[in-house]
Coordinates of C-alpha atoms in Angstrom, one line a residue:
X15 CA 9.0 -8.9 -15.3
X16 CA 9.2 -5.9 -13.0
X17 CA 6.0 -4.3 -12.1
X18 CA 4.9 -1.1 -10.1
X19 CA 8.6 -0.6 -9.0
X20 CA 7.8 2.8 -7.3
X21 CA 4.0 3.0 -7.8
X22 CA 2.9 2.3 -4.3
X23 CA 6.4 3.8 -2.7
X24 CA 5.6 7.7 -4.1
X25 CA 2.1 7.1 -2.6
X26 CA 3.3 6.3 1.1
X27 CA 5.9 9.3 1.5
X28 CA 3.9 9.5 5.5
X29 CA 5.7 6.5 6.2
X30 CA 9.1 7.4 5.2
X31 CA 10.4 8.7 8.7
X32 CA 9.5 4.9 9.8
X33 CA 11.1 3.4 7.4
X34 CA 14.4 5.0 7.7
X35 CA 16.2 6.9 9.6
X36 CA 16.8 10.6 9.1
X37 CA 20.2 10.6 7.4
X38 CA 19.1 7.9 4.4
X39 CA 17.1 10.1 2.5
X40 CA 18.8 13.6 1.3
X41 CA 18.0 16.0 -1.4
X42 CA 19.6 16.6 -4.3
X43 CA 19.3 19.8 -4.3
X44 CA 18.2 22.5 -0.9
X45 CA 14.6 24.0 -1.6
X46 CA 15.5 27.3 -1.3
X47 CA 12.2 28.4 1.0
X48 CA 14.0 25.6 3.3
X49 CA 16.7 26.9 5.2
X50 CA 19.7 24.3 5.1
X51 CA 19.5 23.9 8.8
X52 CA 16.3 23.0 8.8
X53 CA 15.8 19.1 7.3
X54 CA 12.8 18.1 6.0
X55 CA 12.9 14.4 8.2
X56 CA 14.4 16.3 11.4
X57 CA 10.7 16.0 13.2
X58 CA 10.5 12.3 13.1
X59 CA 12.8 12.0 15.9
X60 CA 10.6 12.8 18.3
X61 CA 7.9 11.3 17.0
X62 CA 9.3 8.0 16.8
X63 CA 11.1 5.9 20.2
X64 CA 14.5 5.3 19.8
X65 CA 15.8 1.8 20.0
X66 CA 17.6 1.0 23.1
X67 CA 21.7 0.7 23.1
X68 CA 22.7 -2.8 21.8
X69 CA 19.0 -3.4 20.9
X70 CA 19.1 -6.0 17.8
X71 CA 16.4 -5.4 15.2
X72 CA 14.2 -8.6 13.9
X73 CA 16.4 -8.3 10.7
X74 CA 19.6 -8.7 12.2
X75 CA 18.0 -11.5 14.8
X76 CA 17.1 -13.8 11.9
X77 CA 20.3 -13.3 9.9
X78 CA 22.3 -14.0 12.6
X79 CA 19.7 -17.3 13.2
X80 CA 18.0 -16.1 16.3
X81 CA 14.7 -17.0 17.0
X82 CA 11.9 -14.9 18.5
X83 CA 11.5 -15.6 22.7
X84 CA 10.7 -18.4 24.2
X85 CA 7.2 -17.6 24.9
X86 CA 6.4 -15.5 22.1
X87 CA 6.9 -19.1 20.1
X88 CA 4.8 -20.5 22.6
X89 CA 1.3 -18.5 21.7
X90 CA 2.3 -18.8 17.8
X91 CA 3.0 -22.3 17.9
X92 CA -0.9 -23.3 18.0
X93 CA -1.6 -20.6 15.0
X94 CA 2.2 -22.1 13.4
X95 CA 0.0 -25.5 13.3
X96 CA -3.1 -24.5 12.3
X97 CA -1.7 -23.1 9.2
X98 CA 0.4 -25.9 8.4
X99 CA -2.3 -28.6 9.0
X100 CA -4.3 -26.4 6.4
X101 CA -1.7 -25.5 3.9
X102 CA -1.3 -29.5 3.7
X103 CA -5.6 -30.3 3.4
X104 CA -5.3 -27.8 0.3
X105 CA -2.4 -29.8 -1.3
X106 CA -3.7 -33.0 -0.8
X107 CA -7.1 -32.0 -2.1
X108 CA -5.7 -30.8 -5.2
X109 CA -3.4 -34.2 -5.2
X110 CA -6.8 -36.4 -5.2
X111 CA -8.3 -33.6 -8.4
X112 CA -11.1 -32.6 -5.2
X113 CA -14.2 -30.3 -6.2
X114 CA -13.3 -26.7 -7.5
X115 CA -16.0 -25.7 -5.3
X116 CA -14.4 -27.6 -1.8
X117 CA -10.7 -26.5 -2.9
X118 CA -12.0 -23.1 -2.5
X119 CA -13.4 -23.4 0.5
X120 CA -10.5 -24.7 1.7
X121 CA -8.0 -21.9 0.3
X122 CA -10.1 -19.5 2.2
X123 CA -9.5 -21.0 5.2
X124 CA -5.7 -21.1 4.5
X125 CA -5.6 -17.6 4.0
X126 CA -7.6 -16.6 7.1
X127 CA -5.6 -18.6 9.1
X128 CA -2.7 -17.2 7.5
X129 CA -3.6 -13.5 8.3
X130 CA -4.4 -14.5 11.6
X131 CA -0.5 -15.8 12.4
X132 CA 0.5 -12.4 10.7
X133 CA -1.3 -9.9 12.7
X134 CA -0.5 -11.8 16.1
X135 CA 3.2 -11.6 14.8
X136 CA 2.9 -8.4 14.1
X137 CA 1.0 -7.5 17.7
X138 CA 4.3 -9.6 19.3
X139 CA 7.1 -7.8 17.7
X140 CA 9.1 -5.0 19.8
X141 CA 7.5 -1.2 19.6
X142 CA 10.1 0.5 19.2
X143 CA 9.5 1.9 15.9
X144 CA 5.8 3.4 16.8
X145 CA 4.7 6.4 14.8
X146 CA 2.6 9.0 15.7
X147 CA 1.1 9.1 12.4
X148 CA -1.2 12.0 13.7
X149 CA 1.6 13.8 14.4
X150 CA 3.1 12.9 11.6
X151 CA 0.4 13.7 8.5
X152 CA -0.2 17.3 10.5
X153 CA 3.8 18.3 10.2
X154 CA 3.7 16.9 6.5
X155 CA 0.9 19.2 5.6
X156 CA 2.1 22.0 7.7
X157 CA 5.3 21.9 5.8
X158 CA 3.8 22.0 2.7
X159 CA 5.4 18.3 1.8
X160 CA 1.6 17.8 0.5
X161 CA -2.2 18.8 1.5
X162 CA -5.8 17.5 0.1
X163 CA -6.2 18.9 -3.6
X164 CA -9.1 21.3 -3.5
X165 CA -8.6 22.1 0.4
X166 CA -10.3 25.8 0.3
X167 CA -13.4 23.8 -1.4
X168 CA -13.6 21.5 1.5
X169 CA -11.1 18.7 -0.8
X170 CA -11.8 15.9 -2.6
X171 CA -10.7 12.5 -1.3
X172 CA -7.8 10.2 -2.6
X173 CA -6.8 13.5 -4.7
X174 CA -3.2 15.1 -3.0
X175 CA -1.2 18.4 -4.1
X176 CA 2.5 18.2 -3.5
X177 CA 4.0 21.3 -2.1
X178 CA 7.7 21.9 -2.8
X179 CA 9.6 19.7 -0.4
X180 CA 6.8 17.5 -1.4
X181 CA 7.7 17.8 -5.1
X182 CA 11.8 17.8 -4.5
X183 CA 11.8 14.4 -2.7
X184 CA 9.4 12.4 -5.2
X185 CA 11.7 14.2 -8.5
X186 CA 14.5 12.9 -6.3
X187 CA 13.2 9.0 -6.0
X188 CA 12.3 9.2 -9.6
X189 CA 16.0 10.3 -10.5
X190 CA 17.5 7.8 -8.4
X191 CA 15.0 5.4 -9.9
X192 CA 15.9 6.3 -13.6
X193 CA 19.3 6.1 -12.6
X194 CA 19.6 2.8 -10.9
X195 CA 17.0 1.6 -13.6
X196 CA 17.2 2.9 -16.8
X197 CA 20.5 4.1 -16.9
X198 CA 22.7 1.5 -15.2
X199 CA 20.2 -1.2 -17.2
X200 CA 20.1 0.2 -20.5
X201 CA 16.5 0.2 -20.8
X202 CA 14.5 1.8 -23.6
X203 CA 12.0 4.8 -22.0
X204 CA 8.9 5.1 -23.3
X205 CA 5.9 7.6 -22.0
X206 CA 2.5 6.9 -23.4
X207 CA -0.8 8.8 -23.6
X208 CA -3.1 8.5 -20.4
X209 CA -6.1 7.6 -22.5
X210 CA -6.8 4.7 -23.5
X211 CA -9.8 3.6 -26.1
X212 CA -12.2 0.9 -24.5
X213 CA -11.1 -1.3 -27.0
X214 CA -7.5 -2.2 -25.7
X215 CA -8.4 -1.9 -21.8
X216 CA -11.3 -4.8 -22.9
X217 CA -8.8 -7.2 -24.3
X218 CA -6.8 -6.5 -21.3
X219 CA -9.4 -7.6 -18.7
X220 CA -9.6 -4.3 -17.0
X221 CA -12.7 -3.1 -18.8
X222 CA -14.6 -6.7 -17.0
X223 CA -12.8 -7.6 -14.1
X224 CA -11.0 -4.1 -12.5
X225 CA -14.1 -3.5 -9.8
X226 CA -14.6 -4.1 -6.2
X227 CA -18.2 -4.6 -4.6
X228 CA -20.0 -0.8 -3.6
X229 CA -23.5 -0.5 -1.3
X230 CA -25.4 3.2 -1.3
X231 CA -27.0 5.1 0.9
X232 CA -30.8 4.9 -0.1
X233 CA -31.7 8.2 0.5
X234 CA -28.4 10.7 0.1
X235 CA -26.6 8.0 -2.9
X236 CA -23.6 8.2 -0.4
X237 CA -21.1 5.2 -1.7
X238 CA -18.9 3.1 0.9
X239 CA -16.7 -0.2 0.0
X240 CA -18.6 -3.0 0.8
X241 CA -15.6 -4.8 2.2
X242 CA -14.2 -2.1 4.5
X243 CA -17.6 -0.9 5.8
X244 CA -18.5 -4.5 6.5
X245 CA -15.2 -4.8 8.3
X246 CA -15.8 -1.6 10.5
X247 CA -19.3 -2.5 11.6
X248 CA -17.7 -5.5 12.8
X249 CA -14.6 -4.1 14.6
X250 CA -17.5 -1.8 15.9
X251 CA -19.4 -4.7 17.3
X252 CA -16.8 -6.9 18.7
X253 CA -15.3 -3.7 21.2
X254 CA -18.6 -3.6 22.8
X255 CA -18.6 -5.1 26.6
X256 CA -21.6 -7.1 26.1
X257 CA -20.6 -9.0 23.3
X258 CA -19.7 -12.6 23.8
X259 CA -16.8 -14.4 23.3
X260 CA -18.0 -17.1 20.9
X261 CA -19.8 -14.0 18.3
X262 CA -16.5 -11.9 18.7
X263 CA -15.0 -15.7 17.1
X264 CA -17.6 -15.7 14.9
X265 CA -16.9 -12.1 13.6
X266 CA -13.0 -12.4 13.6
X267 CA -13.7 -15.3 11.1
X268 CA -15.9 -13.1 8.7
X269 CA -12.8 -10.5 9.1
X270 CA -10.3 -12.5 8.1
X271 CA -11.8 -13.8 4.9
X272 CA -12.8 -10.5 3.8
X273 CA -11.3 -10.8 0.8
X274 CA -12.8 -13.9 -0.2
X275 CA -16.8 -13.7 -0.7
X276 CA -18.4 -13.4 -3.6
X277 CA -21.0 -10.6 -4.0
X278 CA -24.0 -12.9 -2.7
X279 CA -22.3 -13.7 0.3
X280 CA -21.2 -10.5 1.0
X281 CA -24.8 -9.3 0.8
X282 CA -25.9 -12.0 3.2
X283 CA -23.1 -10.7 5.6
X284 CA -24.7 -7.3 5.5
X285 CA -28.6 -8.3 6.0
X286 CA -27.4 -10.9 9.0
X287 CA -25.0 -8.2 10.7
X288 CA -27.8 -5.4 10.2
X289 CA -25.2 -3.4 8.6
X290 CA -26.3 0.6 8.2
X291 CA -24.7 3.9 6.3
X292 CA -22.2 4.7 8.9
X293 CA -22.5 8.6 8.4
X294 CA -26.4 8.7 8.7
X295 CA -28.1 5.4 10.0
X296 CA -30.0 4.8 6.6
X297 CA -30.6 1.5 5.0
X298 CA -28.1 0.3 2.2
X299 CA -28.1 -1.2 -0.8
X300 CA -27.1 -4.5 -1.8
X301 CA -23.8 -4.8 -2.8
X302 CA -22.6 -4.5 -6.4
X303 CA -19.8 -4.6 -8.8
X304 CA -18.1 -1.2 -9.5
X305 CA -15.6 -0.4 -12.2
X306 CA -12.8 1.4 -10.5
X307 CA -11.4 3.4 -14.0
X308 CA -12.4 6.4 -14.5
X309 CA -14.5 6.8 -17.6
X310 CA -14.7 9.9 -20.3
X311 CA -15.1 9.4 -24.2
X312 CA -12.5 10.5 -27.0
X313 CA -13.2 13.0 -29.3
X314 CA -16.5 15.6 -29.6
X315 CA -18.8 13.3 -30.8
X316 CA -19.2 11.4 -28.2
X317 CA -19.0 7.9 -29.8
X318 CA -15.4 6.6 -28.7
X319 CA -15.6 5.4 -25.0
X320 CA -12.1 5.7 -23.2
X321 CA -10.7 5.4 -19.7
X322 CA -7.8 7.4 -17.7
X323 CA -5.3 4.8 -17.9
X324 CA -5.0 2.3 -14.6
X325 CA -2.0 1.4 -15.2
X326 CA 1.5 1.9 -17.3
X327 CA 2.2 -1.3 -18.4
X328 CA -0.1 -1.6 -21.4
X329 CA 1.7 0.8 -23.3
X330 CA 4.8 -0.9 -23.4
X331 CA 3.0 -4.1 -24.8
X332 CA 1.2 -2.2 -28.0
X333 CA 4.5 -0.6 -28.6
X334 CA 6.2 -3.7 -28.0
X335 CA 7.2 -4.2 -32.1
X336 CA 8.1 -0.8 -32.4
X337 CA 10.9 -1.3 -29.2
X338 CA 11.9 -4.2 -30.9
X339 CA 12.9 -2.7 -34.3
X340 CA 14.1 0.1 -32.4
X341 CA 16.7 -2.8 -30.2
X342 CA 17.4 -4.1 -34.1
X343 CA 15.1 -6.8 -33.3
X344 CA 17.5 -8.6 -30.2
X345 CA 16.4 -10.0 -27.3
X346 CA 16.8 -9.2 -24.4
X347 CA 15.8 -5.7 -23.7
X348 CA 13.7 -4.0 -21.3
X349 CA 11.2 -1.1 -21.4
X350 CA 10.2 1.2 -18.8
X351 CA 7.5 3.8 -18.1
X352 CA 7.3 6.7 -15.6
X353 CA 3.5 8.7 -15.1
X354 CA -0.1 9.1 -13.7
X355 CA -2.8 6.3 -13.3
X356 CA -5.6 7.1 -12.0
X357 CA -8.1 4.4 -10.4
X358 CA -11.6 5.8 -8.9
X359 CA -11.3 4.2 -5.4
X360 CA -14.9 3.6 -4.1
X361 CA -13.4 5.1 -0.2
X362 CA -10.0 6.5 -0.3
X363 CA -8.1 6.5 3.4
X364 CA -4.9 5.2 4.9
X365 CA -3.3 8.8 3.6
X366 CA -1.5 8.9 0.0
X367 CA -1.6 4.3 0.5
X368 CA -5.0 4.5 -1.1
X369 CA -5.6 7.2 -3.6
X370 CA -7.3 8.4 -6.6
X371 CA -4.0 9.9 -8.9
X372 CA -1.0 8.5 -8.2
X373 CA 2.5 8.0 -9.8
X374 CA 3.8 4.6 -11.5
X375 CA 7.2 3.4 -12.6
X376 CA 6.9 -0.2 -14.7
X377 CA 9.8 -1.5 -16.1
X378 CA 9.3 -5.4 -18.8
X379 CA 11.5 -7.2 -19.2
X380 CA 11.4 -9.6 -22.4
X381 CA 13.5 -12.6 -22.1
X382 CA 14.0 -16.2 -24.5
X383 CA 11.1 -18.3 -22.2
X384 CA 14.6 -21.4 -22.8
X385 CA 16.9 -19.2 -21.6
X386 CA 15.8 -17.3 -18.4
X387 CA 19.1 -16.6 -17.2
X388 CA 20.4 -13.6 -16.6
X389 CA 24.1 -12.6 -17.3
X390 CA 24.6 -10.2 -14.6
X391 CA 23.3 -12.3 -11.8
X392 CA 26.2 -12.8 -10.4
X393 CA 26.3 -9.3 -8.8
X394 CA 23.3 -9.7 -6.6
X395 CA 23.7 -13.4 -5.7
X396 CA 25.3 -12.9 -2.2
X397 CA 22.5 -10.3 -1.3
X398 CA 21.2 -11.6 1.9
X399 CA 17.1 -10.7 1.7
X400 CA 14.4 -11.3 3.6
X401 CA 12.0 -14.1 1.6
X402 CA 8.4 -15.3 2.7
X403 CA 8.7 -18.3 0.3
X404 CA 5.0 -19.8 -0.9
X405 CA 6.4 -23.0 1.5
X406 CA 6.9 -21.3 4.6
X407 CA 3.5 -19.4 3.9
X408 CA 1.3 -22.7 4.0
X409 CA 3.7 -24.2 6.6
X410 CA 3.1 -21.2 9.5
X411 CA 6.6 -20.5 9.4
X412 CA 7.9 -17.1 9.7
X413 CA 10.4 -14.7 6.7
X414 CA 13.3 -15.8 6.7
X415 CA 17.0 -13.7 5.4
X416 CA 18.3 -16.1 2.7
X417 CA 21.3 -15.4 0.6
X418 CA 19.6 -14.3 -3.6
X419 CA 21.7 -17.1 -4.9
X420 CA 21.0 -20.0 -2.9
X421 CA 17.6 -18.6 -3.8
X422 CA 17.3 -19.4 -7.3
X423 CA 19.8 -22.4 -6.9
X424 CA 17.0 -24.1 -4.8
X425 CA 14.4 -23.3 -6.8
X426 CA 12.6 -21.1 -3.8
X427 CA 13.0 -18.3 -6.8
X428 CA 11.6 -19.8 -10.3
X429 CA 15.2 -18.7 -12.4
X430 CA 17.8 -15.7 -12.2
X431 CA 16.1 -13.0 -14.4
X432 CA 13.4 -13.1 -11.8
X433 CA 16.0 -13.3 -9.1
X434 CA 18.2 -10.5 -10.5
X435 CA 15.7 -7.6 -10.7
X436 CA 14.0 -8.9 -7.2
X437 CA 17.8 -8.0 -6.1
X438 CA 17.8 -4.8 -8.4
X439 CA 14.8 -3.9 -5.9
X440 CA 15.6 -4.3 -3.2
X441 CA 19.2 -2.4 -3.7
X442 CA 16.6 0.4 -5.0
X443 CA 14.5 0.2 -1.9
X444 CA 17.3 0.4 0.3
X445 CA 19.2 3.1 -1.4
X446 CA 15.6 5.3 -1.2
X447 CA 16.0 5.1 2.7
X448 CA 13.7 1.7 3.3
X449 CA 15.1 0.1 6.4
X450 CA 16.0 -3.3 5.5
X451 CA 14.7 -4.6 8.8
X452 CA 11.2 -3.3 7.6
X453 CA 11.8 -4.9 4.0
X454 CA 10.7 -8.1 3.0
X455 CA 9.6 -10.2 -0.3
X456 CA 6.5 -12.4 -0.4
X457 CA 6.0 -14.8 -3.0
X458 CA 2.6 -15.6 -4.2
X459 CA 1.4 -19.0 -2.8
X460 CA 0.1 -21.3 -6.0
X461 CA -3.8 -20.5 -5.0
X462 CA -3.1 -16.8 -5.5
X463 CA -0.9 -16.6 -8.9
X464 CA -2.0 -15.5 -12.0
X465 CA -2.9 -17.9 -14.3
X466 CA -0.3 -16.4 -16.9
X467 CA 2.3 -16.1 -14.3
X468 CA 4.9 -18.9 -13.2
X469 CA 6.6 -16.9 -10.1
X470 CA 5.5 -13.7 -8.7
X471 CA 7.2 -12.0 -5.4
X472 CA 5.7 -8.9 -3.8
X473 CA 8.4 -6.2 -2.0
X474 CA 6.6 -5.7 1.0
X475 CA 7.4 -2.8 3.8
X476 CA 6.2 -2.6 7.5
X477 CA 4.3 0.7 8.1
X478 CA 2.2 2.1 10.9
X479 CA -0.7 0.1 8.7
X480 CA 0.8 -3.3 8.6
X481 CA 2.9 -4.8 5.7
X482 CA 1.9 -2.9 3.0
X483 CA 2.9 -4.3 -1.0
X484 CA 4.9 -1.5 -2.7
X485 CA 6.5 -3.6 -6.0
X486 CA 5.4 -6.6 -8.1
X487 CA 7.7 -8.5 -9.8
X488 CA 6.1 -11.4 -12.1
X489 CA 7.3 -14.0 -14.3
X490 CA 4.1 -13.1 -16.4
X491 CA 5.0 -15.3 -19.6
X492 CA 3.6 -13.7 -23.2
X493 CA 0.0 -13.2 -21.3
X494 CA -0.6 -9.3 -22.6
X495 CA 1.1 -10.0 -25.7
X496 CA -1.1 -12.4 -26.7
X497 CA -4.2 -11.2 -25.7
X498 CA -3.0 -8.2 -27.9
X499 CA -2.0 -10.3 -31.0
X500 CA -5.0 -11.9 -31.0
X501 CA -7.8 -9.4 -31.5
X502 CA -5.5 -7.1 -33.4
X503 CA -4.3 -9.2 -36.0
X504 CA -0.6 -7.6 -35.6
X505 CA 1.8 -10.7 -34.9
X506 CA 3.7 -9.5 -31.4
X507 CA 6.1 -11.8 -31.9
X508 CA 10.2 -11.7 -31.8
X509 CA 12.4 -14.0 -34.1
X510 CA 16.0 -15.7 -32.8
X511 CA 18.4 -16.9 -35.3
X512 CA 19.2 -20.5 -34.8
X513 CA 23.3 -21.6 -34.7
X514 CA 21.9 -24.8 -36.6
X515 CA 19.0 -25.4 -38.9
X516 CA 16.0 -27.4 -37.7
X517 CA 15.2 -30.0 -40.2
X518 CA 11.8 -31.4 -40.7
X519 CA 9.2 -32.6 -43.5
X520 CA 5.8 -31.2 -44.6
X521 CA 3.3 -31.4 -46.9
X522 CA 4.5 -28.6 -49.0
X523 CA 8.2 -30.7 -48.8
X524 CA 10.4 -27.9 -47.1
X525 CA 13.4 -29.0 -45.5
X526 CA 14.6 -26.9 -43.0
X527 CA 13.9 -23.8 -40.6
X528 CA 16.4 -21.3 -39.9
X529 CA 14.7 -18.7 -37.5
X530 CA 12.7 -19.4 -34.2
X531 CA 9.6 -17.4 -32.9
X532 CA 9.3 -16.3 -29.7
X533 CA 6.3 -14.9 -28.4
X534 CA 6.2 -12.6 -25.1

């Protein structure tokens, strides 16, 4: 299934110019308070340095099977190791069925070590592609492309207005995205109500696991992220002189497994780092869990609790039976969604990345689970793309450009359906004005898939922040379905006919079968 295939791309509109180069993204139509001379992109010239004559970029260098230099190999090749030696300690642990609670341990460790090859990577590649993102965000906003919502009333944070220019490129992405979508795919269009009754966002998971951990300020209430603040204080620490070499270590180690304490050790972090409200000094709180949707009720009374929807994709599944009459009950089809979902970020920054309002397009695709093949596969297979397999992942071994259908016949890619839309992406992406050499697809590594999912590869583009996910695309089984069919009574089921009956005996002495049921 296709997920978030332009959610996170509307949002980082800032990074465009250093994504692409001025001439791969035009307008449909000229805003007519622009004069044609005058394009929208022509700035970034000068705010970006142009490559040298002949200079090769890292994509063309790996699909032409160059490696990095010689002495750039040399400092990764202790961090190349370290990850490998750990990727193979978390297999074999899971081989000899170790303790949940030492598997974990040991994942964490993967991971930091993992972010730790990235970022020197990242540190050792060429800069020739550095923004001025200052620069940048103030011509945006001068030209209107978008500003803070509520600027004259000192703004609100993670909420942006999009002036015209603003407005004419994202109704532009979203037409090319309908186009090379729903059009070209024949997929059934559906738009939904933003709010959702608690009921449904419950059985969906949001309603007890969509938070991330929040400390206050215990005099003014002021809220911060407990991860980010944490991670600032730090970063604040380690860039004094007098700090020594073996703390900075220390502190590098808490950085990189940010993302993997639990709320007690999180709050331990904070008393042993004497961690303070940034903006005033004060004490904080402990850290707790915080619900990121944003919460209203339904109707006067009061009595029916609802949330502004966090995301598109749960109204295709409740209409999924009503898609499926509507497709005469034949599989496969797809269904796709285009609008707002709102998610009530604790600290908003990094520009439109993080924000409180954004844009989604989600497209599912329901498929026979026996026959995950995809007719029109064919027409991506000799794609060559830019793949951070799970493998090379636990193995410290870089991305690497690998033609789609060697892909899938290897088994790097779980099956062509999956293989064929991560193609339909990244033809999308490209068209959209994403440099290809700033493009690249990370699959999920085993400790990090959903439970429900068999394959899962993230589109991935390298900004001024890093590599920042801007699609999902999952192999998510009948997971939501399910969930769905079960507290609502209402089978979401779809039946096949067969070409031959299935014979069998029961106790009520039937015979044979003649129709399938597939859930999704």
């Amino acid at each position: 299934m296709l997920r978030s295939a332009a959610s996170a791309l509307l949002r980082t509109s800032t990074e465009l110019a250093a994504l692409c180069s001025v001439s791969t993204v035009r307008f449909v139509q000229q805003s007519p308070r622009l004069p044609p001379r005058k394009r929208p992109f022509s700035t970034s010239v000068c705010l970006c340095k142009k490559k040298k004559k002949n200079q090769k970029s890292l994509w063309q260098q790996l699909a032409e099977g160059q490696t990095m230099d010689g002495n750039i190999e040399e400092i990764l090749a202790p961090l190349r190791l370290a990850v490998k030696e750990q990727g193979d300690l978390v297999r074999q642990m899971k081989q000899d069925g170790a303790p949940d609670v030492d598997v974990t341990k040991a994942v964490a460790e993967l991971k930091a070590r993992k972010r730790t090859l990235e970022a020197r990577e990242l540190s050792l590649q060429p800069k020739d592609d550095i923004v001025d993102r200052t620069k940048m965000e103030d011509t945006l906003k001068r030209r209107f492309f978008y500003d803070q919502a509520f600027a004259i009333y000192g703004g609100v944070s993670g909420l942006y207005d999009f002036g015209p220019v603003g407005c004419a490129l994202k109704n532009n992405m979203l037409q090319a995205w309908r186009q090379h979508f729903i059009q070209e795919e024949q997929i059934l269009e559906i738009d939904c109500t933003m709010l959702t009754p608690e009921p449904v966002l419950k059985t969906s998971g949001h309603v007890d696991k969509f938070a991330d951990y929040m400390v206050k300020d215990v005099k003014n209430g002021e809220c911060f992220r407990a991860d980010h603040l944490l991670k600032a204080h730090l970063q604040k620490l380690m860039s004094d002189k007098k700090c020594a070499a073996e703390k900075k270590e220390e502190m590098e180690s808490v950085i990189t497994q940010m993302d993997n304490y639990t709320q007690q050790e999180l709050t331990d972090l904070f008393v042993k780092y004497n961690v303070k409200s940034p903006t005033t000094g004060n004490d904080l709180t402990a850290p707790i869990s915080f619900n990121l949707m944003f919460q209203t009720s339904i109707g006067p009374g009061g009595n029916m609790p609802g949330y502004l929807r966090p995301e598109t994709a749960q109204g295709i599944f409740l209409n999924f039976k009503r898609l499926l009459e509507f497709n005469q009950g034949k599989l496969p089809f797809a269904a796709a969604q285009i609008g707002n979902s709102f998610r009530n970020e604790i600290s908003p920054r990094s520009g439109l990345i993080r924000v409180r309002e954004f844009t989604m397009a989600e497209i599912e695709h329901f498929v026979d689970p026996t026959e995950k093949v995809h007719p029109k596969f064919s027409n991506v297979a000799d794609l060559d793309i830019m793949l951070y397999s799970s493998k090379a992942q636990t193995s410290g071994q870089s991305a690497q450009i690998m033609r789609l259908g060697d892909a899938v016949e290897q088994g790097v890619i779980n099956n062509s359906v999956l293989g064929y839309f991560i193609g339909r992406i990244y033809l999308y992406l490209t068209k959209v004005g994403v440099a290809k050499d700033k493009l690249r697809f990370r699959q999920h590594m085993d400790n990090e898939m959903a439970h429900y999912a068999c394959d899962c590869w993230d589109a991935e583009t390298k900004t001024s922040y890093g590599w920042i996910e801007i699609v999902g695309c999952a192999d998510r089984s009948c997971f939501d379905l399910k969930c769905h069919a079960r507290v609502t009574k209402v089978p979401l089921v779809a039946e096949k006919p067969l070409k031959e009956p299935i014979s069998f005996n029961c106790c009520c002495r039937c015979t044979s079968h003649y129709r399938r049921q597939y859930e999704f």
